[in-house]
Coordinates of C-alpha atoms in Angstrom, one line a residue:
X1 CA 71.0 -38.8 30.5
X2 CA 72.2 -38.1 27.0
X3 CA 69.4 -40.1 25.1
X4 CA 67.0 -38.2 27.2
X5 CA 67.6 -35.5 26.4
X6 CA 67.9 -36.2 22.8
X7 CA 64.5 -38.0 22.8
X8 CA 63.2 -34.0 24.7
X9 CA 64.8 -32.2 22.3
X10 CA 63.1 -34.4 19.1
X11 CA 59.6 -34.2 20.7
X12 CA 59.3 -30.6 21.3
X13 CA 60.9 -30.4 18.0
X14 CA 58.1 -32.1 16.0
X15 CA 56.0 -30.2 18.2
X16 CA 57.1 -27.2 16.9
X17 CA 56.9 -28.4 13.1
X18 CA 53.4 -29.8 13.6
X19 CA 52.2 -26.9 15.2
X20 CA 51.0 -24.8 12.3
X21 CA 49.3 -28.3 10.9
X22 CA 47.6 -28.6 14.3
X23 CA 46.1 -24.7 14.4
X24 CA 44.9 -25.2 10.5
X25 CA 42.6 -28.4 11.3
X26 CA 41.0 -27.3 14.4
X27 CA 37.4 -26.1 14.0
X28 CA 36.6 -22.4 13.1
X29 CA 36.0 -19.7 15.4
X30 CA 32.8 -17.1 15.1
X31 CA 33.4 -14.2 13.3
X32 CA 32.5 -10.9 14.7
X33 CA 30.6 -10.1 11.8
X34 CA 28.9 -13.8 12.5
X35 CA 28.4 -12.5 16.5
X36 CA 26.7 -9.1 15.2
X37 CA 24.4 -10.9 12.6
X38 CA 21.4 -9.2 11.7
X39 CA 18.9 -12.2 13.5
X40 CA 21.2 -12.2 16.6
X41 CA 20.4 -8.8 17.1
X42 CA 16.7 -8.7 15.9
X43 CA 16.4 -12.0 18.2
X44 CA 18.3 -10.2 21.0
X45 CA 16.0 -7.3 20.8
X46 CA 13.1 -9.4 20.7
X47 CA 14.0 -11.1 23.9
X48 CA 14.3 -7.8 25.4
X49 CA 10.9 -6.5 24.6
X50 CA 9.3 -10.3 26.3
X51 CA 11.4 -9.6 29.5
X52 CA 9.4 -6.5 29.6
X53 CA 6.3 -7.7 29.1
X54 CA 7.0 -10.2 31.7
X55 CA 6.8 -7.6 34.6
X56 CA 3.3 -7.7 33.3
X57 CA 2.4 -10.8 32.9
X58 CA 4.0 -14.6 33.0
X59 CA 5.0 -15.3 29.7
X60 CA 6.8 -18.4 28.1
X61 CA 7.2 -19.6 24.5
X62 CA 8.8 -22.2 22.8
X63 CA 10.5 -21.1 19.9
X64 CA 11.8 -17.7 18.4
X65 CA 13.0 -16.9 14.9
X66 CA 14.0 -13.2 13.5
X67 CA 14.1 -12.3 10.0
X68 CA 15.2 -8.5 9.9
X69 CA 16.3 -8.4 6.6
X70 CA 12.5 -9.9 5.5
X71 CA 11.0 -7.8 8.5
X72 CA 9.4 -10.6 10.2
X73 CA 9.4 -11.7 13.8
X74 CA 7.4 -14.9 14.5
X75 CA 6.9 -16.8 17.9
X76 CA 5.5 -20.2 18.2
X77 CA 3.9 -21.8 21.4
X78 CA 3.1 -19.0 23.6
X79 CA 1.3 -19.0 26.5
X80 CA 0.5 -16.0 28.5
X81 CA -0.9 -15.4 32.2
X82 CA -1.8 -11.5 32.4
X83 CA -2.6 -10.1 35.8
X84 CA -6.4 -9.0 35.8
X85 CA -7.9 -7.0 38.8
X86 CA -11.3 -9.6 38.6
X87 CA -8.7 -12.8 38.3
X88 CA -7.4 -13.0 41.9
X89 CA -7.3 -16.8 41.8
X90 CA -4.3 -16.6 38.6
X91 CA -6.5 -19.0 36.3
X92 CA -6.4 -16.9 33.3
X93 CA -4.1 -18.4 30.7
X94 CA -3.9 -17.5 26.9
X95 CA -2.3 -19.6 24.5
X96 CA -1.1 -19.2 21.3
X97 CA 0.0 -21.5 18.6
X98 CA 1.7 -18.7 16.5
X99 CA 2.0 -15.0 16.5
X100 CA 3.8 -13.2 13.9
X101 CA 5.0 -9.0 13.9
X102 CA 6.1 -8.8 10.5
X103 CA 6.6 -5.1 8.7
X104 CA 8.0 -3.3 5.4
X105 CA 11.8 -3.8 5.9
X106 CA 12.4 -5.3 2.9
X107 CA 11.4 -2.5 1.1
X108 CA 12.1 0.2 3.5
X109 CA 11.3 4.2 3.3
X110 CA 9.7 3.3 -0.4
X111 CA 6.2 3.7 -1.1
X112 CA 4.4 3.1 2.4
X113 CA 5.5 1.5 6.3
X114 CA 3.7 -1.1 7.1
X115 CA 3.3 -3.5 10.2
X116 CA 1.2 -6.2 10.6
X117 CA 0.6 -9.0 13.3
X118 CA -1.2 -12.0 13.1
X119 CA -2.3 -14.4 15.8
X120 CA -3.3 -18.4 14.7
X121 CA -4.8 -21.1 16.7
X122 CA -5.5 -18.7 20.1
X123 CA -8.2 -20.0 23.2
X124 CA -8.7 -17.3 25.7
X125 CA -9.7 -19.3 29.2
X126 CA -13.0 -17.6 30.4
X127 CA -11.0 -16.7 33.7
X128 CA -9.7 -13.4 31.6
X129 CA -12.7 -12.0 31.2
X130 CA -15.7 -10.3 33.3
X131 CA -17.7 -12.6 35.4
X132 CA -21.1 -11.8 34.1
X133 CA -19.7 -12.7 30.8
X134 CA -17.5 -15.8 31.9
X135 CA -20.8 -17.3 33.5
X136 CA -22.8 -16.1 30.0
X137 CA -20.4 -18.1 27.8
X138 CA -20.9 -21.0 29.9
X139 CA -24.0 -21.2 29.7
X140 CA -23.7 -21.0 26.0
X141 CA -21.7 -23.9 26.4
X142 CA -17.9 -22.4 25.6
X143 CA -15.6 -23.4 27.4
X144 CA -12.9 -21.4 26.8
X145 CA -13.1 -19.2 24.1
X146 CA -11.0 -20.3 20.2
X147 CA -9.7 -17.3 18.6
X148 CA -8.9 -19.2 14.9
X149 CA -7.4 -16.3 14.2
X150 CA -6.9 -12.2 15.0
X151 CA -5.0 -9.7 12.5
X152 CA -4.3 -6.4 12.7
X153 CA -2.4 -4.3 9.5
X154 CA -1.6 -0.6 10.2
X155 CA -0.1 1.2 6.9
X156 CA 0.9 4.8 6.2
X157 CA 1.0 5.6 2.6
X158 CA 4.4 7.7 2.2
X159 CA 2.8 9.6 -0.6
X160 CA -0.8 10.5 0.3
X161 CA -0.5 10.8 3.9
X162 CA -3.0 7.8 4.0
X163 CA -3.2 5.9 7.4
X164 CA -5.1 2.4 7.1
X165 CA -6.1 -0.4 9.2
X166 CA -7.0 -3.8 8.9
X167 CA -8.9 -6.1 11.4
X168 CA -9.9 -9.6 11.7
X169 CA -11.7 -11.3 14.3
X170 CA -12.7 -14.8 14.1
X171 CA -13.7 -16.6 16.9
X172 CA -14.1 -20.7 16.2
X173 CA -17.8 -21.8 16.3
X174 CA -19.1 -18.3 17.0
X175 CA -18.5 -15.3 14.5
X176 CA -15.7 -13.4 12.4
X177 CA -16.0 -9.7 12.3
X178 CA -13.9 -7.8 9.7
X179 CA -12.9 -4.4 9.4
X180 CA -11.7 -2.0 7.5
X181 CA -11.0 1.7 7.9
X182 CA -8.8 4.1 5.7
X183 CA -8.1 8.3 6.2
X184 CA -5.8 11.3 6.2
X185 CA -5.4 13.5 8.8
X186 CA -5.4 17.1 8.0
X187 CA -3.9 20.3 9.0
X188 CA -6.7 22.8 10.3
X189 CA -6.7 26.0 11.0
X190 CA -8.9 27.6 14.2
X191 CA -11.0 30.2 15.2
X192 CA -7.8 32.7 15.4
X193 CA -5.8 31.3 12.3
X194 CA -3.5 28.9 15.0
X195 CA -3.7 25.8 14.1
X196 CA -6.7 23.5 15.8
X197 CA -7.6 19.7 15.7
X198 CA -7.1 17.9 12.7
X199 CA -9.8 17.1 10.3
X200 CA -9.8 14.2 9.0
X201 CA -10.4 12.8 5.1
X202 CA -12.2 9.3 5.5
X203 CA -12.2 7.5 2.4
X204 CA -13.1 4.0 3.5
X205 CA -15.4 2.6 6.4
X206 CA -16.7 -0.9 6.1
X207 CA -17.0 -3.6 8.9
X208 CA -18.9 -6.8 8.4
X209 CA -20.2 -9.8 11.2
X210 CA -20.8 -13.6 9.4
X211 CA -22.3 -15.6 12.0
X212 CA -20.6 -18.7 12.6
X213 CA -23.1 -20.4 15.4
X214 CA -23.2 -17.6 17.8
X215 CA -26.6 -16.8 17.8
X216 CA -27.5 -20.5 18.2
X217 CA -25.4 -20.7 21.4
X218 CA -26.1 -17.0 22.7
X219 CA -30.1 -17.3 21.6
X220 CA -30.1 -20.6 24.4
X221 CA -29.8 -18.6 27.1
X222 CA -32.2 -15.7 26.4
X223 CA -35.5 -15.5 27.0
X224 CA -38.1 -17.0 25.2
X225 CA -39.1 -13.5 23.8
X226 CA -35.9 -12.4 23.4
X227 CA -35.2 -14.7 20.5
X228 CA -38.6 -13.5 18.6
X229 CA -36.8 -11.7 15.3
X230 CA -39.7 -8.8 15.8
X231 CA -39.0 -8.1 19.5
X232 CA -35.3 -7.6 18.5
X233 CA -36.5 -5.4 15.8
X234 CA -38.8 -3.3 18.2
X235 CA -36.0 -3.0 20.7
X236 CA -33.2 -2.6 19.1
X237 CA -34.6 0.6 16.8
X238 CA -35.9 2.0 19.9
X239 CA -32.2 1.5 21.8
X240 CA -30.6 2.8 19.2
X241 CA -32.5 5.4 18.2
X242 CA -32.3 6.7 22.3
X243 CA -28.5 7.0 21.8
X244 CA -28.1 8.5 18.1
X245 CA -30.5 11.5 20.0
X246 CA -28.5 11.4 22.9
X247 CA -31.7 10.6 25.1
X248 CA -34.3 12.6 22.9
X249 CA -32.3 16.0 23.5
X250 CA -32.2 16.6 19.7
X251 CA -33.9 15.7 16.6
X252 CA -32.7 12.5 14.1
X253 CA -32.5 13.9 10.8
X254 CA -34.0 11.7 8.0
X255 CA -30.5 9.8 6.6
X256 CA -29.8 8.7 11.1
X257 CA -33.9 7.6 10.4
X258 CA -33.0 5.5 7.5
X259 CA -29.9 4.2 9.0
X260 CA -31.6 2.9 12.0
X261 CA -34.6 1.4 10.0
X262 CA -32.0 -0.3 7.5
X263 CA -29.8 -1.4 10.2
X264 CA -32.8 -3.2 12.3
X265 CA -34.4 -5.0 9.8
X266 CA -31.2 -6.8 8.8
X267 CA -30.9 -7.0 12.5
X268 CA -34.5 -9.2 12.1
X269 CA -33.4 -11.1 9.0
X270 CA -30.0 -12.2 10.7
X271 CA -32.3 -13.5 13.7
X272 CA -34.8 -15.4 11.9
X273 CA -32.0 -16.6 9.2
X274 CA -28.3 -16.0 10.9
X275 CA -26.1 -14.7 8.0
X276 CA -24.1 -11.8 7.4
X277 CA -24.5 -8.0 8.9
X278 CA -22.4 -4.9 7.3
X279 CA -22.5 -1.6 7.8
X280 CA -20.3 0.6 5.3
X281 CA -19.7 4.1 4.5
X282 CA -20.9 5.4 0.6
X283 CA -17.8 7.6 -0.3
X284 CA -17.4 9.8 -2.9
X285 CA -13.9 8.2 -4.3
X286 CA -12.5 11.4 -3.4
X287 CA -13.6 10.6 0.3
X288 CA -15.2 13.2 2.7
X289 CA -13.7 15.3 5.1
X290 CA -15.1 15.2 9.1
X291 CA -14.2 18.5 10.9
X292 CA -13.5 17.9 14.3
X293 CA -16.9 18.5 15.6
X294 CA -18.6 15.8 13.5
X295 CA -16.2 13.4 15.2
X296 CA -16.5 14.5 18.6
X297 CA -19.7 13.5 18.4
X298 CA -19.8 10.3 17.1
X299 CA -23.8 10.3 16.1
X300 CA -23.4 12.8 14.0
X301 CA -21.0 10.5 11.9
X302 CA -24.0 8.7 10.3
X303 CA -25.2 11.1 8.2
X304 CA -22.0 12.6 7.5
X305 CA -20.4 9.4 6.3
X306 CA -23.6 8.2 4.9
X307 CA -23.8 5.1 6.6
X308 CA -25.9 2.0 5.5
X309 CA -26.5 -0.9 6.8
X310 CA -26.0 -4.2 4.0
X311 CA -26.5 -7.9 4.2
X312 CA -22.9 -7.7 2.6
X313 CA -19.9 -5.1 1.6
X314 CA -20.4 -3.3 -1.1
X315 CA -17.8 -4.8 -2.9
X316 CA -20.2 -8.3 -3.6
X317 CA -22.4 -6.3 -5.6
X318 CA -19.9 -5.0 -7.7
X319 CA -18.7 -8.0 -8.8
X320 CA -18.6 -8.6 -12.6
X321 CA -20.9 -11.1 -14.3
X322 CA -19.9 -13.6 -16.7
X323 CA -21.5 -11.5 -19.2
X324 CA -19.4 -8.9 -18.4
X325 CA -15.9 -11.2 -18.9
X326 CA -17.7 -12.4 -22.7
X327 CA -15.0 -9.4 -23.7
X328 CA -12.0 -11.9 -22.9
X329 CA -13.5 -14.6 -25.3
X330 CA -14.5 -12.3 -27.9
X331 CA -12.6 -9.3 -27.8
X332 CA -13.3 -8.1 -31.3
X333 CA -16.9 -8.0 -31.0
X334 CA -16.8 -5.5 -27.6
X335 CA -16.5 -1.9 -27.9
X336 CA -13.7 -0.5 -26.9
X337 CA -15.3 1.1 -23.6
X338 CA -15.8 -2.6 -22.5
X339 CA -12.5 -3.8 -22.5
X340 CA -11.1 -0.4 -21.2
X341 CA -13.6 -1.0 -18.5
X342 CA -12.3 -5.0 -17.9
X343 CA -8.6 -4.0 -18.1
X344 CA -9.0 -1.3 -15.4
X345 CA -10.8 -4.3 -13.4
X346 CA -8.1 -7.1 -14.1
X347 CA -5.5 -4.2 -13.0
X348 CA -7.0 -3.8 -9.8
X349 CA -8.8 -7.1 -8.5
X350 CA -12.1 -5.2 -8.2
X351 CA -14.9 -7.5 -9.0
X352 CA -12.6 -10.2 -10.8
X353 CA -9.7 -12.0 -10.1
X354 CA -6.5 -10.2 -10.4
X355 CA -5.4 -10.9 -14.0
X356 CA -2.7 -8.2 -14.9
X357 CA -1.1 -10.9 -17.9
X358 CA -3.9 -10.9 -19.8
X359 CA -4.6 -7.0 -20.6
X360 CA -2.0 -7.0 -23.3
X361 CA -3.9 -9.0 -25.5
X362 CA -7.0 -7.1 -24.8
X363 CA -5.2 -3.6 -25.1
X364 CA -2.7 -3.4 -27.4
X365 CA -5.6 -3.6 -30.3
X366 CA -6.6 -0.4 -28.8
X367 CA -3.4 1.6 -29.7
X368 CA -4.2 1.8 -33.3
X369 CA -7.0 4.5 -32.5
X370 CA -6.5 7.6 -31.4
X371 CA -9.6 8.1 -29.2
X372 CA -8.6 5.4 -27.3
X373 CA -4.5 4.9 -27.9
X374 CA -4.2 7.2 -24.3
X375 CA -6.0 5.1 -21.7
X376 CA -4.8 1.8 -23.6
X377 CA -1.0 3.2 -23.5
X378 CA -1.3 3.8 -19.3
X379 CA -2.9 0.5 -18.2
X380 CA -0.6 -1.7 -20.4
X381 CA 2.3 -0.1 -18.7
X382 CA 0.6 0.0 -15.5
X383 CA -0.1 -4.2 -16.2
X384 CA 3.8 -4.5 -17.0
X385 CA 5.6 -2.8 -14.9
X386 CA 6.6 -5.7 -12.3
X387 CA 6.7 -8.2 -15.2
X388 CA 8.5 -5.9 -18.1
X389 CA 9.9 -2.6 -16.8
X390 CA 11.3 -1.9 -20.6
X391 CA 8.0 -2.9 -22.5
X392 CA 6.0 -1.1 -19.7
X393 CA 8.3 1.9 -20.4
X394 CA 7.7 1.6 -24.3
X395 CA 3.7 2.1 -23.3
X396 CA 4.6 4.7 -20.7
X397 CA 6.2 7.4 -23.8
X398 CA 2.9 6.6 -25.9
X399 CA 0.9 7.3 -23.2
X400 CA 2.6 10.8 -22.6
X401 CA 2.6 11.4 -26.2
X402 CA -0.9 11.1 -26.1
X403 CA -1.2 13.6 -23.1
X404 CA -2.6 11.2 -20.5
X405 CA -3.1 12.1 -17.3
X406 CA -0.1 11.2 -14.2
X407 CA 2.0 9.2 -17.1
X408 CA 4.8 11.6 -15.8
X409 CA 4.5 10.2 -12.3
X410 CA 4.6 6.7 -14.4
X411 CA 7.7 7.3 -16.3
X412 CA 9.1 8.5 -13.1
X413 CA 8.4 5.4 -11.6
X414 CA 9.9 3.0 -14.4
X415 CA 13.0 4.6 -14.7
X416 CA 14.3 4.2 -11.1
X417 CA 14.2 0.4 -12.1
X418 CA 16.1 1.1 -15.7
X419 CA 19.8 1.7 -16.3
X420 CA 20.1 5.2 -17.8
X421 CA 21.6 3.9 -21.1
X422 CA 18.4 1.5 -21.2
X423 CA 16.5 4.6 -20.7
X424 CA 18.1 6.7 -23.2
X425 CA 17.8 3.6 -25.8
X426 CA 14.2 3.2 -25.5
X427 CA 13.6 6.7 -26.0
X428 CA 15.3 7.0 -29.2
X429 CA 13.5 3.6 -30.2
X430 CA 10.2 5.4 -29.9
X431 CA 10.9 8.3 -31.8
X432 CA 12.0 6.4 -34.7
X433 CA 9.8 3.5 -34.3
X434 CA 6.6 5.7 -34.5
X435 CA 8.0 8.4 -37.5
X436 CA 7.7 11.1 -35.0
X437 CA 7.8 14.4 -37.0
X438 CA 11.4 16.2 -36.9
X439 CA 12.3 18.3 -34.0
X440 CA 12.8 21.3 -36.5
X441 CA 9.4 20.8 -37.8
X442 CA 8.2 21.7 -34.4
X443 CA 9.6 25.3 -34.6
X444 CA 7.0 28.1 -35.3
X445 CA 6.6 32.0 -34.2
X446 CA 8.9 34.1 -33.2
X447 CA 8.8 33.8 -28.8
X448 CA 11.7 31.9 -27.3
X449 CA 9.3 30.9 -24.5
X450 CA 7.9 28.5 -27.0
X451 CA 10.8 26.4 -27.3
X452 CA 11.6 26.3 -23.8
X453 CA 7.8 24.7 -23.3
X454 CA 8.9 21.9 -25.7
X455 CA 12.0 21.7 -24.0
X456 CA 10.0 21.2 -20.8
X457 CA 7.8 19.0 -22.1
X458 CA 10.4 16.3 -23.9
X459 CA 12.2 16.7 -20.4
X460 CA 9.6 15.5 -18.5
X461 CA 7.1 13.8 -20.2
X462 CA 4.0 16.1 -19.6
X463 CA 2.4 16.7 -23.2
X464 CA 4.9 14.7 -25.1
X465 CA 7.0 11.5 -25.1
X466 CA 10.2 12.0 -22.6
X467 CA 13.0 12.7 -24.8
X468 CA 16.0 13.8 -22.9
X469 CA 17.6 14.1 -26.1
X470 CA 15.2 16.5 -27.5
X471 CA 14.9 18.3 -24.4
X472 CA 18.6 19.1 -24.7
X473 CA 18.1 20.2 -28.6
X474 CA 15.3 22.6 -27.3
X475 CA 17.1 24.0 -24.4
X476 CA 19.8 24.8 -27.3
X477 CA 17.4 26.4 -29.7
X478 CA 15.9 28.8 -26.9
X479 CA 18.8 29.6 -25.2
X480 CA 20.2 30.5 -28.5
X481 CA 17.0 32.5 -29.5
X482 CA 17.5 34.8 -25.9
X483 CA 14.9 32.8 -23.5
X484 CA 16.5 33.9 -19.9
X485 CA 15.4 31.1 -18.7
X486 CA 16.5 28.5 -20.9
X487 CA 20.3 28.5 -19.7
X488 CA 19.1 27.0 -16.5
X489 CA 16.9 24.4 -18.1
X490 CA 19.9 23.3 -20.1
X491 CA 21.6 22.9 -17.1
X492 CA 19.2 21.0 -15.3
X493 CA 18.7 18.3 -18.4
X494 CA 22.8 17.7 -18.4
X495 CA 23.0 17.7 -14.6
X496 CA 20.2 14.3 -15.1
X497 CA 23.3 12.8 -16.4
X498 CA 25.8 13.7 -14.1
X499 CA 27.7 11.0 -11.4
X500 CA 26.1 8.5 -12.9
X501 CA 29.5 6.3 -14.0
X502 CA 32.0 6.7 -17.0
X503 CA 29.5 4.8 -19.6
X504 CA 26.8 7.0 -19.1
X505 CA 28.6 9.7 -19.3
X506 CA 30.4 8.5 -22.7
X507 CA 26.5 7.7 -23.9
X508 CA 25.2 11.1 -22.9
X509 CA 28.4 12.9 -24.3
X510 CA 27.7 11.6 -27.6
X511 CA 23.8 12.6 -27.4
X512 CA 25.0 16.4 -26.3
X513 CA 27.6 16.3 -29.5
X514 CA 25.1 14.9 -32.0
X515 CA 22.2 17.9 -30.8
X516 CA 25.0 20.4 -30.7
X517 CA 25.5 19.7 -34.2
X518 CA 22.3 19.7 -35.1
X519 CA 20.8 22.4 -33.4
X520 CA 23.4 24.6 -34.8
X521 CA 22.8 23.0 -38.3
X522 CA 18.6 23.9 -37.6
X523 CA 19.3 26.9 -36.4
X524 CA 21.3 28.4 -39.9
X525 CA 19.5 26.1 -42.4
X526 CA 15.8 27.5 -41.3
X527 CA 17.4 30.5 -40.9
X528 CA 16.1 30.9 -37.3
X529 CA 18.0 34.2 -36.2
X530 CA 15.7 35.6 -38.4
X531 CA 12.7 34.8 -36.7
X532 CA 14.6 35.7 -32.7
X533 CA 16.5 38.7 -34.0
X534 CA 14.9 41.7 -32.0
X535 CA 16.4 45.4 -32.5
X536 CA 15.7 47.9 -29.8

């Protein structure tokens, strides 16, 4: 029994060594942090949303993926089985190759919220819809019906109020309808000074229809007289103008008479030639606001909104010619108009390719007058400031120098993406790089209240270059020369500076010393008590 229990007692010996060996080489466990990962969750509460939609209808897909962190959702190989009162049978079955819910997250509580969803490669079985229009598409010859591809984009601009939407239809073989819609609700007051419905500010209306071999299918099973461009015409104006008088019971004024003859004869030419159909709203850029009436009543819209009816947007006539780009081969021989004009387009994307990297070689020519050293100033910041936040800043401080209009906003803007000490530096840079005249020189008459409006204006930006320094040296100078209300601006420009970590702090200290001193200096050498000094 004894070498037994000496061969026990070895084993659960090594056991005991090898044990912490053992527990080291074994594979990982999940982390809790790992369990409670962002997609988990997003997936999780994806899942959750298709189980309810599947006490609506039978729903199956084949893969899921959630991004949170990028704010996208995307589902691939759906198909879908609603329940429709007219589909007793169950035959209607959608199918999807991809649909993707994606939205701002990645940027969120910024500038605007924004959601979009997009559906690829969809066919819609004829079973979901109406039967007059299931047995319509087959005589047309469809099958089923392709949806290549349907998005929708809802945004909310943050700082306008703006609400937008986005649509696109397009339906394989048969047409693609696009459409586009912006506005901002407004407060309203009523009859009794309560508030009443909104009004609403619309600054963009546009929808378009490109034929795509629709009418060739849907012309087949008309009648012969149908399909005469003419007839159409004849019909369609009389239709039309039936409802925009709501049955003859009032008058159509001479813009709805327009509308309706504009809208019809592309209505002819799309018939005899199938092309393209739009019908957009000419805006003031301000927009136009509709009181609640004029929407209740949607005829009434027409004139309001002044309506036309196009072969295409708008936007396709204001594209520019190759004339018009000769400024970016020969910039020296345009005037300065032109390439003000060709910047402002290669800022936006309106009538030429997006081309923000090539205004600074069109612009920065432009800074060496002063007519034009403004305008030139804003859009080269405006062009940099995703590529060069510190060069864009540079432009920025010229353009405020140079009084432009919503540079504050601008500088605003740059220096939420700038270190404070970066800020600081290219401030300073400007006022010696340009020979700015000295702050002292500034100085004239005798009311305190005149220092405390270049204080204001160095602090932020409005009618001269931001200078936080300089603001600080004014606050000094008008507090000093009894402005009650300079003590609080003074205030205000060191509180800028406050919990914003030990080397800012060290940076801005020094600023405040070196003002101090010469404020103090300024204010005994131009003898400025002089000019203050009231006796009562």
């Amino acid at each position: 029994m004894k070498p037994i229990a000496h061969l026990t007692a070895s084993t659960a010996l090594a056991l005991v060594i090898a044990t912490p060996t053992l527990a080291q080489d074994r594979d990982p466990q999940a982390t809790l942090g790992e369990f409670f990962s962002p997609d988990r969750i997003a997936a999780a509460l994806a899942n959750s949303a298709i189980s309810a939609l599947r006490t609506r209808m039978e729903l199956q897909y084949d893969h899921l993926s959630a991004d949170p962190m990028r704010g996208v959702v995307s589902i691939s190989g759906i198909v879908a089985r609603p329940l429709l009162p007219y589909d007793q049978a169950r035959q209607c079955e959608i199918t999807i190759e991809r649909a993707t819910l994606s939205s701002d997250f990645a940027a969120p509580f910024q500038t605007a919220a924004e959601v979009n969803l997009n559906l690829i490669g969809a066919r819609v079985g004829l079973a979901c819809v109406e039967r007059d229009i299931a047995l319509a598409l087959r005589t047309a010859g469809y099958k089923d019906l392709p949806l290549d591809q349907f998005k929708l984009r809802a945004s909310y601009a943050y700082t306008t109020g703006e609400t937008a939407l986005d649509s696109t239809i397009a339906i394989n073989g048969f047409a693609t309808l696009d459409y586009s819609a912006s506005g901002t609700i407004l407060p309203r007051l009523g009859e009794f000074g309560y508030p009443s419905d909104p009004a609403i500010r619309v600054n963009r209306v546009v929808a378009t229809l490109k034929d795509d071999g629709g009418w060739a299918a849907v012309s087949q099973i008309l009648p012969e007289n149908l399909r005469d461009p003419v007839t159409i015409r004849e019909l369609g104006t009389e239709t039309v103008s039936q409802f925009l008088s709501e049955g003859g019971l009032r008058p159509l004024g001479a813009v709805e008479r327009n509308f309706v003859g504009d809208l019809m004869a592309e209505v002819e030419a799309f018939v005899a030639d199938p092309g393209e159909i739009t019908v957009q709203a000419d805006l003031p850029p301000t927009g136009i606001v509709i009181e609640p009436d004029m929407y209740d009543a949607p005829q009434t819209l027409i004139a309001a909104l002044g309506l036309q009816a196009r072969s295409t947007p708008l936007a396709r006539s204001e594209i520019l010619t190759a004339a018009d780009l000769a400024v970016l081969t020969t910039p020296a021989d345009q005037t300065p108009e032109a390439r003000l004009d060709l910047a402002q387009a290669l800022i936006t994307g309106h009538g030429v390719p997006l081309g923000r990297a090539l205004v600074p070689d069109l612009l920065r020519p432009l800074l060496d007058d002063p007519a034009t050293t403004g305008p030139a100033a804003a859009m080269l910041a405006t062009a940099l400031q995703d590529s060069d936040v510190a060069e864009a800043y540079g432009y920025a401080l010229i353009a405020a120098a140079s009084m432009e209009p919503g540079t504050v906003a601008q500088l605003d803007r740059l220096e939420a993406r700038m270190t404070t000490g970066a800020v600081l530096d290219a401030q300073d840079t400007y006022l010696t790089g340009t020979n700015a005249p000295a702050a002292i020189d500034q100085v004239s008459g005798d009311d305190p209240r005149d220092l405390r409006a270049l204080s204001l204006a160095y602090f932020t930006g409005d009618g001269a270059a931001r200078s936080y320094a300089r603001a600080y040296y004014f606050a000094l100078l008008a507090e000093a020369a009894g402005d009650i209300a300079a003590t609080s601006l003074r205030k205000e420009i060191e509180a800028r500076f406050g919990a914003r970590g030990p080397a800012v702090q060290a940076q801005w200290n020094a600023i405040e010393a070196e003002m101090q001193t010469r404020a103090l200096g300024d204010w005994i050498a131009a003898d400025l008590p002089s000019a203050y000094l009231r006796q009562n």
